[in-house]
mmCIF file of C-alpha atoms in Angstrom:
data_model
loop_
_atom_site.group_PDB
_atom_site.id
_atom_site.type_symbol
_atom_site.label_atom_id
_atom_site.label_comp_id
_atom_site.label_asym_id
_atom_site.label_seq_id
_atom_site.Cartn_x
_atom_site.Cartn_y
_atom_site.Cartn_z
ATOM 1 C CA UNK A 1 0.000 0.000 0.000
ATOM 2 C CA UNK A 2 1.476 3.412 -1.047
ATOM 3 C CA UNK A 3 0.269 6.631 0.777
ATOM 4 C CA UNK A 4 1.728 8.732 -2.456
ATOM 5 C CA UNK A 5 0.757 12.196 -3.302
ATOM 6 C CA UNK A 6 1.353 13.495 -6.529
ATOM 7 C CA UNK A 7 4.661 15.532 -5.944
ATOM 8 C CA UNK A 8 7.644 13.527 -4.457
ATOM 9 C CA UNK A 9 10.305 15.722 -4.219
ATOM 10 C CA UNK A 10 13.385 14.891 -6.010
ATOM 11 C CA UNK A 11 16.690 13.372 -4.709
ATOM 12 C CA UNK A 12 18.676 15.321 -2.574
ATOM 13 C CA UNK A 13 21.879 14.914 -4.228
ATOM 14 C CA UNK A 14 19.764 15.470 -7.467
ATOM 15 C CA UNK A 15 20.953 11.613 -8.867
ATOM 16 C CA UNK A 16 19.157 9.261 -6.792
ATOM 17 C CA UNK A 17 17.547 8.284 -3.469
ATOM 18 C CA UNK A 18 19.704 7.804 -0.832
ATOM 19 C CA UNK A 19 18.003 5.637 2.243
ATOM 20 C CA UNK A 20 18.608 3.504 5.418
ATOM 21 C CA UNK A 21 16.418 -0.372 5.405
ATOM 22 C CA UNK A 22 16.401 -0.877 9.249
ATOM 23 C CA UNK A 23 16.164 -4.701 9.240
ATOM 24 C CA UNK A 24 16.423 -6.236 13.181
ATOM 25 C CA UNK A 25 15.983 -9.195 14.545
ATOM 26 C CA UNK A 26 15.590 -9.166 18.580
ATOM 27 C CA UNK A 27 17.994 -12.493 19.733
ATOM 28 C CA UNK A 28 20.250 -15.320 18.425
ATOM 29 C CA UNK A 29 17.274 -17.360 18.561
ATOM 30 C CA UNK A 30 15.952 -15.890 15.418
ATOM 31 C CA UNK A 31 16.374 -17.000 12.095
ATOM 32 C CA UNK A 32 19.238 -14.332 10.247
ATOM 33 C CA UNK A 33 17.559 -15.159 7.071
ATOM 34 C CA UNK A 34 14.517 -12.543 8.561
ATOM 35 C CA UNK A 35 17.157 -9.854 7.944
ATOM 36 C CA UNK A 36 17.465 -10.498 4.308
ATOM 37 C CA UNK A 37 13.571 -11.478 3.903
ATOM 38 C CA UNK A 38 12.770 -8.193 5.582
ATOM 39 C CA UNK A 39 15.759 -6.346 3.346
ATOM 40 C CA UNK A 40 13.498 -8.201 0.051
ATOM 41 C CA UNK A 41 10.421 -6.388 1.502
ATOM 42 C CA UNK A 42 11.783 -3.154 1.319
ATOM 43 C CA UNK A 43 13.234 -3.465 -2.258
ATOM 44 C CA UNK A 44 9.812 -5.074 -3.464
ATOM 45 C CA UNK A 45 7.807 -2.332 -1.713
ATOM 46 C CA UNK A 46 10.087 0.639 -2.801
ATOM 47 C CA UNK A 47 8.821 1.072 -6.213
ATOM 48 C CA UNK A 48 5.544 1.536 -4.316
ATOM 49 C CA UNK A 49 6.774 5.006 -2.391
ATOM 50 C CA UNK A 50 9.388 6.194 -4.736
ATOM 51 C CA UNK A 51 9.934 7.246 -8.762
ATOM 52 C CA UNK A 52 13.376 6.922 -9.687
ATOM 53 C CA UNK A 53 16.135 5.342 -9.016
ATOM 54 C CA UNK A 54 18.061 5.151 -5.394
ATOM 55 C CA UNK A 55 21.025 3.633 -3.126
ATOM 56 C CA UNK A 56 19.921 1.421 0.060
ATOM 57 C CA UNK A 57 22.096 0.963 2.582
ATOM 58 C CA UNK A 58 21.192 -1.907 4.567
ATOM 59 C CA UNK A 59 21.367 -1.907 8.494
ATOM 60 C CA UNK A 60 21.106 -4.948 9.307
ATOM 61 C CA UNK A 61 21.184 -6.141 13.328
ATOM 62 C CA UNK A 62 20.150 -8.762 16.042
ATOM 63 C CA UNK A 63 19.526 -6.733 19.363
ATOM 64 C CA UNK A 64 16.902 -5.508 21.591
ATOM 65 C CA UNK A 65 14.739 -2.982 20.181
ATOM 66 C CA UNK A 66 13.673 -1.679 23.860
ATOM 67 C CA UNK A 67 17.377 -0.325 23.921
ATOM 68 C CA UNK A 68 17.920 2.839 23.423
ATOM 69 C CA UNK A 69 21.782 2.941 23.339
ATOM 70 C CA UNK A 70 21.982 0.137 20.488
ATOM 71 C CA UNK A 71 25.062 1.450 18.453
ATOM 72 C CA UNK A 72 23.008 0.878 15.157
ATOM 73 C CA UNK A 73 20.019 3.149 16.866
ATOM 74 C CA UNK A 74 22.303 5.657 17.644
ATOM 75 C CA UNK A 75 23.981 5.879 13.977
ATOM 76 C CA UNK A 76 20.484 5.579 12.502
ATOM 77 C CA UNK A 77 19.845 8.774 14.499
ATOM 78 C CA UNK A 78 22.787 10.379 13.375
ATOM 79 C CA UNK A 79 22.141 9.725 10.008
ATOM 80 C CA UNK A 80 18.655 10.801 9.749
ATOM 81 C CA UNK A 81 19.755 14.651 11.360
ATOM 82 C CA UNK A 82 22.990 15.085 8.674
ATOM 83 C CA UNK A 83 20.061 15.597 6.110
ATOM 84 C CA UNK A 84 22.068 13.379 4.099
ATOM 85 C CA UNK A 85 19.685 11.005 3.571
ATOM 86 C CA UNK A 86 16.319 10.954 1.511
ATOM 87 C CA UNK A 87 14.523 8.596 3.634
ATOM 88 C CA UNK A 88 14.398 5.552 5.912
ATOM 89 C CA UNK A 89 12.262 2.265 5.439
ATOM 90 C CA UNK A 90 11.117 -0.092 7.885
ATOM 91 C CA UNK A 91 8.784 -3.229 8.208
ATOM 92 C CA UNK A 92 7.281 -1.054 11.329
ATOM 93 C CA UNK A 93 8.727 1.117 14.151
ATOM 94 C CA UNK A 94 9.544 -1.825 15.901
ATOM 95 C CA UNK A 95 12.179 -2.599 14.161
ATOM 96 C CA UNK A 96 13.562 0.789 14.497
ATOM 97 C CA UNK A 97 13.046 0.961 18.731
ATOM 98 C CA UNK A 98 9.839 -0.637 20.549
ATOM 99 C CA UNK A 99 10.203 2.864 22.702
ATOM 100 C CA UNK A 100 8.569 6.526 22.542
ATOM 101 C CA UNK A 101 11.999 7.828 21.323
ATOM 102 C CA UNK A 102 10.888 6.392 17.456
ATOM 103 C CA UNK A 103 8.044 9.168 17.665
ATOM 104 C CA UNK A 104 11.010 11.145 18.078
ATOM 105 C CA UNK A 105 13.266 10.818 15.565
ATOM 106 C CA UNK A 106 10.065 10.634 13.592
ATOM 107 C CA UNK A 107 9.929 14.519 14.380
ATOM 108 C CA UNK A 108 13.679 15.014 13.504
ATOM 109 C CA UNK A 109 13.548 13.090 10.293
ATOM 110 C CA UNK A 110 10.883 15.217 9.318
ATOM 111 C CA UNK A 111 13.159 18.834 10.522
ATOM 112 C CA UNK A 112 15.974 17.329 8.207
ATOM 113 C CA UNK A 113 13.134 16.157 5.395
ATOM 114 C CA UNK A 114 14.155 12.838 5.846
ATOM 115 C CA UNK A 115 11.267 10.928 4.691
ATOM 116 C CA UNK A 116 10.285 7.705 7.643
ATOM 117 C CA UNK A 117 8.791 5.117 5.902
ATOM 118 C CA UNK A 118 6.989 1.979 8.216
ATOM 119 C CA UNK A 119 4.923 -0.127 5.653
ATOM 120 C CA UNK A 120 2.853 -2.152 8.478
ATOM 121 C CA UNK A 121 2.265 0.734 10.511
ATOM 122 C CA UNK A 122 1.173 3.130 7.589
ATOM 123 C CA UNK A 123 3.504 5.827 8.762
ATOM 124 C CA UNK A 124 4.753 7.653 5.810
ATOM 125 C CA UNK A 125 6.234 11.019 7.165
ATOM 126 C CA UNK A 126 6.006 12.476 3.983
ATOM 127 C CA UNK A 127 3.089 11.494 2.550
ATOM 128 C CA UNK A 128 0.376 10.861 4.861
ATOM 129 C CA UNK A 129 -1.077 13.704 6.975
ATOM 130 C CA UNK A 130 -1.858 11.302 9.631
ATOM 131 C CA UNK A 131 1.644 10.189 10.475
ATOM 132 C CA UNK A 132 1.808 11.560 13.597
ATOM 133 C CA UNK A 133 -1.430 9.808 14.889
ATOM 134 C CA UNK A 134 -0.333 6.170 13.127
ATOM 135 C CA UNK A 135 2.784 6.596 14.411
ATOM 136 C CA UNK A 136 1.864 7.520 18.040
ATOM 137 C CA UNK A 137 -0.645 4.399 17.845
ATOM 138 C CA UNK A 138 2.380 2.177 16.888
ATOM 139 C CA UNK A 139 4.584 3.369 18.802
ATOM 140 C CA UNK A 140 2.532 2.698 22.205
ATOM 141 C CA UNK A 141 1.019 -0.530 20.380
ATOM 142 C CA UNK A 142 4.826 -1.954 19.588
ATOM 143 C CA UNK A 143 6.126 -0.442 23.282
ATOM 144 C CA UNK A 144 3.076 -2.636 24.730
ATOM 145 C CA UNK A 145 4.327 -5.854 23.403
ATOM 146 C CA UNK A 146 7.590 -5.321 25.697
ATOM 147 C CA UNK A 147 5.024 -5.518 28.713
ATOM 148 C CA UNK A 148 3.038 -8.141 27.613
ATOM 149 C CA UNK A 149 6.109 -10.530 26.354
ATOM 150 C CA UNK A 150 7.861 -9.697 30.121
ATOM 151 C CA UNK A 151 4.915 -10.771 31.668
ATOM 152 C CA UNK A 152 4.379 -14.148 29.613
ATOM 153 C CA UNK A 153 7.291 -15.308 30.361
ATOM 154 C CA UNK A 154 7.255 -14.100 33.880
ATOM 155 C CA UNK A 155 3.973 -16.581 34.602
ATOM 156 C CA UNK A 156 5.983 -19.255 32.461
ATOM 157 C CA UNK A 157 9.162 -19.269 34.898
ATOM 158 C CA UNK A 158 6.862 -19.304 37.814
ATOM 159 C CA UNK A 159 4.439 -22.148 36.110
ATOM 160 C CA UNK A 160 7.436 -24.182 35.663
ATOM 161 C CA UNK A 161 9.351 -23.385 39.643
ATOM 162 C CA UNK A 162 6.066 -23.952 40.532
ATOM 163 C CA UNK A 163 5.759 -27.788 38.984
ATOM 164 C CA UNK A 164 9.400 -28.392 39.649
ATOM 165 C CA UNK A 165 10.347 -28.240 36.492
ATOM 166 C CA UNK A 166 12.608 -25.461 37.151
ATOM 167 C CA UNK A 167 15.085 -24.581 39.812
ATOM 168 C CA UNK A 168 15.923 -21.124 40.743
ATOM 169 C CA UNK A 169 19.620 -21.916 42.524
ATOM 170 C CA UNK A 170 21.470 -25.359 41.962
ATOM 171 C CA UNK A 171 22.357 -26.820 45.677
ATOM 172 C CA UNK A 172 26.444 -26.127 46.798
ATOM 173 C CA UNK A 173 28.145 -29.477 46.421
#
């Protein structure tokens, strides 16, 4: 689904695009391959958002998206305030942070009209006049998930002390 108006402005550099695929997986326990099935999505949906020709540099990384002091989160942020950049895609903000800072850098990629693109969560910051709302939404929606997946397993671990099928301390000796 494309939220396209009729004027896309043109390349920064006046050549082509220039844009960031934020492709994360949370733990070691994921398949890799999701990074280069979600790096697929992004080139397949492109055409979708775009007209013309552009450069994607792929971020790919396995780490928690509640953490807000991720090297890669930090560089994307860097990147999207040089203004260097013509826009960021992602599956949803959830890949980019499951926190209230995403809304955030929503805000500054839109100060350095760097364009945030989140095909599940219909946020297009450049596009859609309701960005701020979808994102918001998403943002608390994603940020939600945290709570409820802490609190799964919590009952899980006590489920399982509580039928002996886990220990919390191994005896000395």
């Amino acid at each position: 689904m494309s939220f396209r108006r009729t004027e896309v402005p043109p390349p920064k550099n006046g050549r082509l695009y220039r844009g960031v695929a934020v492709c994360r997986i949370s733990t070691d326990k994921q398949n890799e391959m999701s990074l280069d099935d979600q790096g697929a999505l992004y080139r397949e949906r492109l055409p979708d958002f775009l007209e013309g020709l552009y450069e994607l540099e792929i971020m790919a990384t396995q780490g928690s998206g509640e953490l807000l002091d991720r090297a890669e989160f930090i560089e994307l942020s860097e990147k999207v305030a040089s203004g260097e950049y013509d826009f960021v895609i992602a599956e949803d903000l959830g890949r980019i942070a499951r926190r209230i800072q995403v809304m955030i850098l929503c805000e500054e990629a839109e100060d350095s009209a760097t364009r945030i693109i989140a095909i599940n969560d219909r946020v297009d910051t450049l596009e859609s006049e309701s960005w701020r709302q979808n994102a918001f939404f998403a943002t608390m929606r994603h940020e939600s998930y945290n709570r409820d997946t802490s609190n799964r397993i919590k009952r899980s671990h006590r489920n399982r002390f509580a039928n002996g099928d886990m220990v919390r301390q191994l005896p000395a000796g």
